[in-house]
Coordinates of C-alpha atoms in Angstrom, one line a residue:
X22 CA 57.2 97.5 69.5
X23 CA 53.7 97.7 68.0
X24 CA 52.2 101.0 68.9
X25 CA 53.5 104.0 67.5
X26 CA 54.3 106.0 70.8
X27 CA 58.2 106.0 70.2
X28 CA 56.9 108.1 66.8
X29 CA 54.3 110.5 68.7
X30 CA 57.2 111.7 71.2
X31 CA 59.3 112.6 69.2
X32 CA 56.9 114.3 67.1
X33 CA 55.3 115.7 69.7
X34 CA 59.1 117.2 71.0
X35 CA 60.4 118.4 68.3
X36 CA 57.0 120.9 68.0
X37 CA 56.7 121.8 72.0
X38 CA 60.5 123.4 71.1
X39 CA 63.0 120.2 71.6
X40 CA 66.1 120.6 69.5
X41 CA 66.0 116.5 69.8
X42 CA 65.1 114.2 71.3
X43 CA 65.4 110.0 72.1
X44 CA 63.1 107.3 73.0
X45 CA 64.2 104.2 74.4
X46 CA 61.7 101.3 74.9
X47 CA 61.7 98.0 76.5
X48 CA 59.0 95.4 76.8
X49 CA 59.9 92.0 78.6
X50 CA 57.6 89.0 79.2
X51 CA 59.3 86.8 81.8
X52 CA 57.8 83.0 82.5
X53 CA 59.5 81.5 85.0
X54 CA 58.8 78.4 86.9
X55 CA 59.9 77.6 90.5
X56 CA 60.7 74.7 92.7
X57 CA 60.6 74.4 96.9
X58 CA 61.7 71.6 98.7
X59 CA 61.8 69.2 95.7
X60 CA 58.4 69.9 94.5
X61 CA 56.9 72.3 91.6
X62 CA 55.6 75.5 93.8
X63 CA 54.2 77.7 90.8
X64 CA 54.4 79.1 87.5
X65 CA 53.9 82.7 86.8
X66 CA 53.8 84.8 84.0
X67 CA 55.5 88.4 84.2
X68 CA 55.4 91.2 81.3
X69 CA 56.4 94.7 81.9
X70 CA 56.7 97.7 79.7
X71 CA 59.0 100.7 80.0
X72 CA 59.2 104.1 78.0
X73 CA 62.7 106.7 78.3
X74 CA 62.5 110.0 76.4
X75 CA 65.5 112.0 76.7
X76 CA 65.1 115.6 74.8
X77 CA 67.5 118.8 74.4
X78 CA 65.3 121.8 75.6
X79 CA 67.2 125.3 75.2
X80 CA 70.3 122.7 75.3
X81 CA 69.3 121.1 78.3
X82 CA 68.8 118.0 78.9
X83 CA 65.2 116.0 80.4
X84 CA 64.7 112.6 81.0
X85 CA 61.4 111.2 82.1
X86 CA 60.9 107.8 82.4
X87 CA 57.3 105.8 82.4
X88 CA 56.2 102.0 83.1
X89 CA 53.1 100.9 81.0
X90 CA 50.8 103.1 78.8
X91 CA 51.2 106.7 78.8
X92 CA 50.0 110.1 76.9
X93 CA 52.9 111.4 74.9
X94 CA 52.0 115.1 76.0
X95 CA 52.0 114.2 79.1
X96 CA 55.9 112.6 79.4
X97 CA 57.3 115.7 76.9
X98 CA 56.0 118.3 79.0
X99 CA 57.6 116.1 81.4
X100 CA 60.6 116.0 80.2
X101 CA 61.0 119.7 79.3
X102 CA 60.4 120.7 83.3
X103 CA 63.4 118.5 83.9
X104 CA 65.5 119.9 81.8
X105 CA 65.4 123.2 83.1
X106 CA 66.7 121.9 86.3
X107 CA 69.8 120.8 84.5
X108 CA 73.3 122.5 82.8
X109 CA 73.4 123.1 79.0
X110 CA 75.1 120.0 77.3
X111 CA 75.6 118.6 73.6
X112 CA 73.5 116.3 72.5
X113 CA 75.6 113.3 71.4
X114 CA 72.9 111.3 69.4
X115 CA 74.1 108.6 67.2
X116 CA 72.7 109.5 63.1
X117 CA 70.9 107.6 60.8
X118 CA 70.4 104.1 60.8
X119 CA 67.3 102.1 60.4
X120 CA 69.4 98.3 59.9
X121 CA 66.8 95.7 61.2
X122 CA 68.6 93.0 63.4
X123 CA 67.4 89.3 63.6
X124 CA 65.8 88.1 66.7
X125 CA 68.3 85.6 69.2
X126 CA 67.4 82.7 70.6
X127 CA 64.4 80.8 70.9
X128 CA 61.3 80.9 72.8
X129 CA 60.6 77.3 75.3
X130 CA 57.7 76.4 76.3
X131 CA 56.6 76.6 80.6
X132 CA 56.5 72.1 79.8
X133 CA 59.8 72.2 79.0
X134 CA 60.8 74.3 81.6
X135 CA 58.9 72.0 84.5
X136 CA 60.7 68.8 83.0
X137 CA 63.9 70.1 82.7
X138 CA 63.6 70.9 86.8
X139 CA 62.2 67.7 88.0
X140 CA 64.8 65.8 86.3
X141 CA 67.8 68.1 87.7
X142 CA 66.2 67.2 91.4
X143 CA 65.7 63.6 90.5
X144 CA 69.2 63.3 89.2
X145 CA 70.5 64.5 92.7
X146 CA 68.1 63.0 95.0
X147 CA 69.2 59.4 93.4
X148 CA 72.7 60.1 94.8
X149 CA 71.4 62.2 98.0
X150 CA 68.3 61.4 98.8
X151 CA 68.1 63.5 102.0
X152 CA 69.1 66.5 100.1
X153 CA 66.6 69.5 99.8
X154 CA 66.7 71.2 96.3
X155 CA 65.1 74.7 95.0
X156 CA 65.4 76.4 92.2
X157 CA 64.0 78.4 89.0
X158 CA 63.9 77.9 85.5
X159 CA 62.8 80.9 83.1
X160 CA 62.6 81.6 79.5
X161 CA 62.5 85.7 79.1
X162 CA 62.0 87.9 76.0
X163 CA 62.7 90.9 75.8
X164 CA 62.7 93.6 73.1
X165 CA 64.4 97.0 72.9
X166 CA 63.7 99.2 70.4
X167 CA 66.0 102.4 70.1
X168 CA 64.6 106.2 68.1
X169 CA 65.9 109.4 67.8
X170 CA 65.0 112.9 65.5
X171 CA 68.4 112.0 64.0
X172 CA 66.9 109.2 62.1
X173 CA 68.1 106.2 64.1
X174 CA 65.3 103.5 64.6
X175 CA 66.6 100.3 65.3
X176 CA 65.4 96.9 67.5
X177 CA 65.7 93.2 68.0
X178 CA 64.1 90.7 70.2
X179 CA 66.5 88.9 72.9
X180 CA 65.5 85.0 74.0
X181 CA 67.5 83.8 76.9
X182 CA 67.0 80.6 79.2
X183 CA 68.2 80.7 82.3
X184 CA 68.4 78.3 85.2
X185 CA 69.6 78.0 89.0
X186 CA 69.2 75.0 91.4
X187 CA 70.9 74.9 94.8
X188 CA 70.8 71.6 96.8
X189 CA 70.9 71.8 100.7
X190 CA 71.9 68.7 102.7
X191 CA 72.0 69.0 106.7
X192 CA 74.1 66.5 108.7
X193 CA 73.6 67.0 112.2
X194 CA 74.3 70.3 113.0
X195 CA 76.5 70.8 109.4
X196 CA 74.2 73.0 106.9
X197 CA 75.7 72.5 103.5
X198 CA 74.4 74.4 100.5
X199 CA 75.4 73.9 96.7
X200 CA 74.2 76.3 94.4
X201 CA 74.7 76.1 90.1
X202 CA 72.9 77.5 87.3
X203 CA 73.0 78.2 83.6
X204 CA 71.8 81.1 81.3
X205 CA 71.6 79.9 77.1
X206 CA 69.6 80.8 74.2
X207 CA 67.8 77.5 72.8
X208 CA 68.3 74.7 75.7
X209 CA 69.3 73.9 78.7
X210 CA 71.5 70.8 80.0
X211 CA 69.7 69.3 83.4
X212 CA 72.0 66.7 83.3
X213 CA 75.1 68.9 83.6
X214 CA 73.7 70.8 85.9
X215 CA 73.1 68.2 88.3
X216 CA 76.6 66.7 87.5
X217 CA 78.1 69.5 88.7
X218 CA 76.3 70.2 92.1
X219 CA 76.8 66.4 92.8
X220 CA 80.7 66.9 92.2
X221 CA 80.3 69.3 94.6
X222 CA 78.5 67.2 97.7
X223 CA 80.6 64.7 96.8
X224 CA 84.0 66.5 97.5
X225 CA 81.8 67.5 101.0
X226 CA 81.8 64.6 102.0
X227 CA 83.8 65.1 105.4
X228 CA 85.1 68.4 106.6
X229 CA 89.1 69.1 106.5
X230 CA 91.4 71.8 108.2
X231 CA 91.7 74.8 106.0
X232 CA 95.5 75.5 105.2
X233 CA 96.5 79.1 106.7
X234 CA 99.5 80.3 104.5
X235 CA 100.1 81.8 101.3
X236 CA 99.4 78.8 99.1
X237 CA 98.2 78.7 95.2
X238 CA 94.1 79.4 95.1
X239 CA 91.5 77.6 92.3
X240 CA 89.3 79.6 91.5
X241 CA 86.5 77.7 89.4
X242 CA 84.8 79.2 86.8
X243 CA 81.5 79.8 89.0
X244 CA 84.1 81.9 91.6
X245 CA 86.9 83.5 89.3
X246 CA 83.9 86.4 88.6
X247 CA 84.4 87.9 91.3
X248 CA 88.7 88.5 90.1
X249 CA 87.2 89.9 86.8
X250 CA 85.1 92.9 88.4
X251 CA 88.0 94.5 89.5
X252 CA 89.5 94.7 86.2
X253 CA 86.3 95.5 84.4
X254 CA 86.3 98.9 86.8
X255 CA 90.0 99.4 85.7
X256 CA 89.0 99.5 82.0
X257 CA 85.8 101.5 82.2
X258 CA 87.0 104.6 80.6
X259 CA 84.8 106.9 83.0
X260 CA 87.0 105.8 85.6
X261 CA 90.3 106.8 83.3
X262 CA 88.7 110.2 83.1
X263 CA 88.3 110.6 86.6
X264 CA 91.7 109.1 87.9
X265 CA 90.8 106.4 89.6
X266 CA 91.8 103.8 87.4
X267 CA 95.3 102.5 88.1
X268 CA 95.6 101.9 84.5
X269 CA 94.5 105.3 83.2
X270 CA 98.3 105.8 81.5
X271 CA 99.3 102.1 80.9
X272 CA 97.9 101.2 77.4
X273 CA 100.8 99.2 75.3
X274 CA 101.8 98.0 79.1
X275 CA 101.5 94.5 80.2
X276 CA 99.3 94.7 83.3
X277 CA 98.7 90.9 84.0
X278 CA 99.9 87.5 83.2
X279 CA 100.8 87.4 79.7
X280 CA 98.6 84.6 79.4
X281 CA 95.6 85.9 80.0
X282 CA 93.5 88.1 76.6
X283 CA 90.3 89.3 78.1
X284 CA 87.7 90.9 75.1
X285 CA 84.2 91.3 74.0
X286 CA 82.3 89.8 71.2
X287 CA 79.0 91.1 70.2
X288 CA 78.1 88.0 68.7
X289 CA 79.6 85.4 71.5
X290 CA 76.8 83.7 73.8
X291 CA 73.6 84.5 75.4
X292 CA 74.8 88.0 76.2
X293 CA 75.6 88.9 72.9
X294 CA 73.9 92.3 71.4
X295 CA 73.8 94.2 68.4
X296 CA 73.6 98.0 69.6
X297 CA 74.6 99.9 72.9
X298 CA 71.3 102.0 74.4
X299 CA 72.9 104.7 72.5
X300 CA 72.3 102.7 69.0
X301 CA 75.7 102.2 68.6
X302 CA 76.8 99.3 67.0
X303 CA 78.5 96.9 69.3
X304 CA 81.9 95.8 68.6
X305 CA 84.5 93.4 69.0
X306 CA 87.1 94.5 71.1
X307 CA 90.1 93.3 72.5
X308 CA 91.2 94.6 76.3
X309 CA 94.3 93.2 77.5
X310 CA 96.0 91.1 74.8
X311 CA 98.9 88.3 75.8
X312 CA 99.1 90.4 79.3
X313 CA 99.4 93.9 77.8
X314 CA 96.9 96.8 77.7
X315 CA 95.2 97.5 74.7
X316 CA 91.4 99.3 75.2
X317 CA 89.1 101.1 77.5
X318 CA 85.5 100.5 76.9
X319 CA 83.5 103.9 76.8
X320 CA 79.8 105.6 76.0
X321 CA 79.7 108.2 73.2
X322 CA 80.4 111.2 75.5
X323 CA 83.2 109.6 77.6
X324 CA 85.1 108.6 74.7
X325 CA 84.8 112.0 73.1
X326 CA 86.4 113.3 76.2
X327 CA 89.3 110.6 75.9
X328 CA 89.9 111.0 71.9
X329 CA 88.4 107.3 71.4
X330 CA 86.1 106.0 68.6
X331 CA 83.1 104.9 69.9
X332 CA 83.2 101.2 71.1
X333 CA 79.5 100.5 71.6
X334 CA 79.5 100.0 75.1
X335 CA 76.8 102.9 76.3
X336 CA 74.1 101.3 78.6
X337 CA 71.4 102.8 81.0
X338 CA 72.2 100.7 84.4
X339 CA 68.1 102.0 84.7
X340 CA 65.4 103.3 82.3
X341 CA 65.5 106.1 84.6
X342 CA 69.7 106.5 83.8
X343 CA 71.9 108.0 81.3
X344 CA 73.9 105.8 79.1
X345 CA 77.6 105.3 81.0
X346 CA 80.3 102.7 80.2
X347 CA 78.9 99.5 80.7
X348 CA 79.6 96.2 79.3
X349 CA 77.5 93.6 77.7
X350 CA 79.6 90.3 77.6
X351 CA 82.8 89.6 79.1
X352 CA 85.3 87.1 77.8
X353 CA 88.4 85.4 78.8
X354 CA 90.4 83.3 76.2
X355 CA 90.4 80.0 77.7
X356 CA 94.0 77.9 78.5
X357 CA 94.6 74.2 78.4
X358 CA 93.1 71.7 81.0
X359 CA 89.4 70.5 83.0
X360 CA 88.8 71.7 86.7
X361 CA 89.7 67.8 87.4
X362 CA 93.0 67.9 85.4
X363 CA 94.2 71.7 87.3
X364 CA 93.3 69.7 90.9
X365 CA 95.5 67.0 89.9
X366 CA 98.2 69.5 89.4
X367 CA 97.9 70.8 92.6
X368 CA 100.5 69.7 95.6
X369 CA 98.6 71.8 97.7
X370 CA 95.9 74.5 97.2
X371 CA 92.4 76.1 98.4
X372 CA 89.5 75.5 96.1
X373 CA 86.9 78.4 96.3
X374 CA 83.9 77.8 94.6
X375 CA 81.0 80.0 96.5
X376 CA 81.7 83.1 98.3
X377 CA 80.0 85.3 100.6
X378 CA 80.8 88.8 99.4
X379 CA 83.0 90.3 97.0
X380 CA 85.7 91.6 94.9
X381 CA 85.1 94.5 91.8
X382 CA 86.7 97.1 94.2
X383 CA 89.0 99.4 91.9
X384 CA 91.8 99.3 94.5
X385 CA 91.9 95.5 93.8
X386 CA 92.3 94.8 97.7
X387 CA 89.7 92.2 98.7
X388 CA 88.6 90.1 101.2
X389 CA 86.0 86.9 101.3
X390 CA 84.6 84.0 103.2
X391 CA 84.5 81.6 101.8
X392 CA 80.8 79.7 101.4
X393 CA 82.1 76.4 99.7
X394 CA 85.9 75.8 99.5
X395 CA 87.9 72.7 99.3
X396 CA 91.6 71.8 100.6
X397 CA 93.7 70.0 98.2
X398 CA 96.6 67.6 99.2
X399 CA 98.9 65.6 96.2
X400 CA 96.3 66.4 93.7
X401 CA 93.3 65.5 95.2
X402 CA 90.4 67.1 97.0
X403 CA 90.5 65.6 100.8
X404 CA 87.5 67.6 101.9
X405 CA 85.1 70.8 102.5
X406 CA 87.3 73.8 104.6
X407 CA 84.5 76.0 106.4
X408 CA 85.1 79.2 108.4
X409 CA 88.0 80.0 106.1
X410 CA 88.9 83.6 104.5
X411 CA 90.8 84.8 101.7
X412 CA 92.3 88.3 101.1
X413 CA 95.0 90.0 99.5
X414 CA 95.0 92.0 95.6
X415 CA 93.4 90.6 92.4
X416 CA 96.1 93.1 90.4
X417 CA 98.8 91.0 92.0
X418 CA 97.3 87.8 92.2
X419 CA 96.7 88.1 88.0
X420 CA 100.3 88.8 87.8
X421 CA 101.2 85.6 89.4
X422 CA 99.0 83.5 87.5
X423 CA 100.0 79.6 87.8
X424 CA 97.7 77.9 85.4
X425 CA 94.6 79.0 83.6
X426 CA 91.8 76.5 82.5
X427 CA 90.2 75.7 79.4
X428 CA 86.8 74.7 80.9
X429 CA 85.5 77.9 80.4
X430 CA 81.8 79.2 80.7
X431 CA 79.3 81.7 81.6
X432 CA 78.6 83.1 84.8
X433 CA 76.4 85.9 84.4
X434 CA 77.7 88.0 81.2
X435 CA 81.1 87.1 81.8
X436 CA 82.8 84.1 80.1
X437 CA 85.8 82.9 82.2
X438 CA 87.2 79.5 82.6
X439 CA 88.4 78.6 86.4
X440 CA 92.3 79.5 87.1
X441 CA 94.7 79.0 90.0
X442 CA 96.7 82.3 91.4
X443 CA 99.4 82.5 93.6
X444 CA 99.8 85.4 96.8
X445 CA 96.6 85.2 98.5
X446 CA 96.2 84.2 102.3
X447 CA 94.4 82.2 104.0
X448 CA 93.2 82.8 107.5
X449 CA 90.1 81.4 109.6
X450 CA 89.3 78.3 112.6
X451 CA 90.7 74.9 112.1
X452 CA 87.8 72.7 111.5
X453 CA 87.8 69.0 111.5

């Protein structure tokens, strides 16, 4: 950040009677470049800057939050008001640091962006010229910048890419929709991008009955996010404290396949990060290792509570929010085999690859349509199933893991390759 209001805040504080105090700032400059019905729409150019200060006032805590320039008087007195509505609590402030961190990624020009676009929508309107593509392709910066009366000042500069197409293709009274995207630091791929929504149309072709048993599910890697909230919830160590967590007593357990490792890595992919909003360093941790239970991920107060070192994994969901558990990537050790070779090995499955809805519930119980599925028959995809649900529970379903992938990749900050689970059900309409 350029200006010095971080400084005067906490200056200005520690002399109205603050014991100490935090400011958290983020500035973001977003220019993103959109697409409708196969044609550039617009470019825009988006900046936005936000200002936290927490403070300790008489031991309370205040939190005022502001958007753009402000008077530092103004958000301390603020801040003080609001912490007289709240109950005394220690301040948890991470100490001295001042380590300066190199910016990521790199910044792409709005040219580069509009090229990239036109030829991911030419690549799929040679194959299907009828079909109807949209989409948006951004470069954002961002910078966070972290200070506390402790002595902690650090910040970096985050450059991500980030892409998403979706191709629409109406036959008669059959609306189809196939929807990809990517997020990187440096470039994107248009050509892989459009390779894989045209896999996609092209296993659409004709419309198939959906199978209504309990038969083995593929999840691709675009779908299999939605298996991965649930156990993110079960390791968020907020949830251990409150007993909700069914895994609250089960580290050295086995919990899942013993195939699958699930960790973090500050330094893997475009969600990789240097310090928590707490300033903590981030670190890399290891979850569930061959199967068995090995860490919670926890904020600075929450692992107090449970006796754990600090992991690095405190984040303000808002500017306007404490720091809670939160995670910033989330990775899955790849197995053996592409999304083509794990079909192949399939007598006879469900493919989902878009869903309407959800999983991430703690319980693990779930229950989705299915937006784009396809049946598989001797290793082959015969056709898109439509009207077609699946339910039953992620916990169980990871225990009966059949095969898991190696074509792993990102969707959203999670890093997950596709994988095929047994003990779900199918139900829906017949459609042919």
């Amino acid at each position: 950040m350029t200006n010095d209001l971080a400084e005067q805040l906490l200056e200005v504080a520690i002399k109205a009677g603050a014991s100490e105090a935090e400011v958290y700032q983020s500035r973001s400059l977003s220019k993103p470049v959109f697409f409708e019905a196969n044609r550039l729409k617009q470019l825009e150019s988006n900046q936005s800057t936000g200002t936290a200060l927490r403070l300790w006032y008489e031991g309370c805590p205040g939190l005022t939050v502001a958007n753009g320039p402000v008077e530092a008087v103004t958000m301390v007195e603020r801040a003080i008001a609001l912490s007289k509505l709240n109950q005394p609590e220690e301040a948890k402030l991470t100490g001295l640091s001042q380590v300066v961190y190199p910016n990521l990624g790199e910044d792409v020009p709005p040219e580069t962006l509009v090229e990239w676009g036109k030829q991911t929508i030419a690549l799929i309107r040679d194959v299907y010229p009828d079909a109807i593509c949209n989409g948006d392709w951004e470069c954002d910066v961002e910078t966070t910048r972290l200070m506390n009366t402790k002595g902690l000042d650090s910040h970096y500069t985050d450059t991500t890419l980030s892409c998403y197409t979706a191709a629409e293709w109406v036959r008669g009274d059959d609306f189809l929709s196939v929807a990809d995207g990517q997020t990187e630091r440096g470039k994107l791929n248009p050509d892989r991008l459009a390779q894989q929504i045209l896999q996609r149309l092209n296993w659409a072709q004709s419309n198939v009955e959906a199978p209504f048993t309990r038969i083995p599910v593929l999840f691709t890697s675009k779908a299999a996010d939605m298996l991965w909230g649930t156990l993110q919830a079960a390791l968020n160590g907020k949830r251990v404290l409150e007993g909700a967590s069914p895994w609250g007593k089960r580290i050295d357990q086995p919990v899942v396949s013993p195939e699958l490792t699930l960790y973090q890595d500050p330094t893997a992919g475009p969600y990789s990060c240097p310090f928590d909003d707490e300033g903590t360093p981030t670190t890399h941790l290891v979850f569930i290792k061959d199967g068995i239970l090995q860490n919670f991920y926890c904020d600075r107060a929450t692992g107090n509570q449970l006796e754990i070192a600090p992991t690095g994994n405190g984040f303000r969901p808002s500017l306007s929010s404490y720091p809670t558990p939160g995670l910033f990537n989330f990775l899955i050790e790849p197995g053996n085999g592409s999304l083509q070779e794990l079909i192949e090995g399939m007598d006879n499955g469900l493919i989902v690859d878009q869903m309407l809805g959800g999983g991430g519930e703690i319980s693990g119980d779930f229950s989705i349509n299915i937006d784009l599925g396809y049946r598989v028959e001797n290793g082959q995809v015969t056709g898109r199933v439509k009207d077609t649900m699946v339910s039953g529970n992620i916990y169980t379903a990871l225990k009966q893991l059949i095969k898991l992938g190696g074509d792993a990749d990102w969707n959203g900050s999670c890093y997950t390759p596709s994988l095929i689970v047994d003990g779900l059900s199918t139900t829906g309409k017949n459609n042919s």
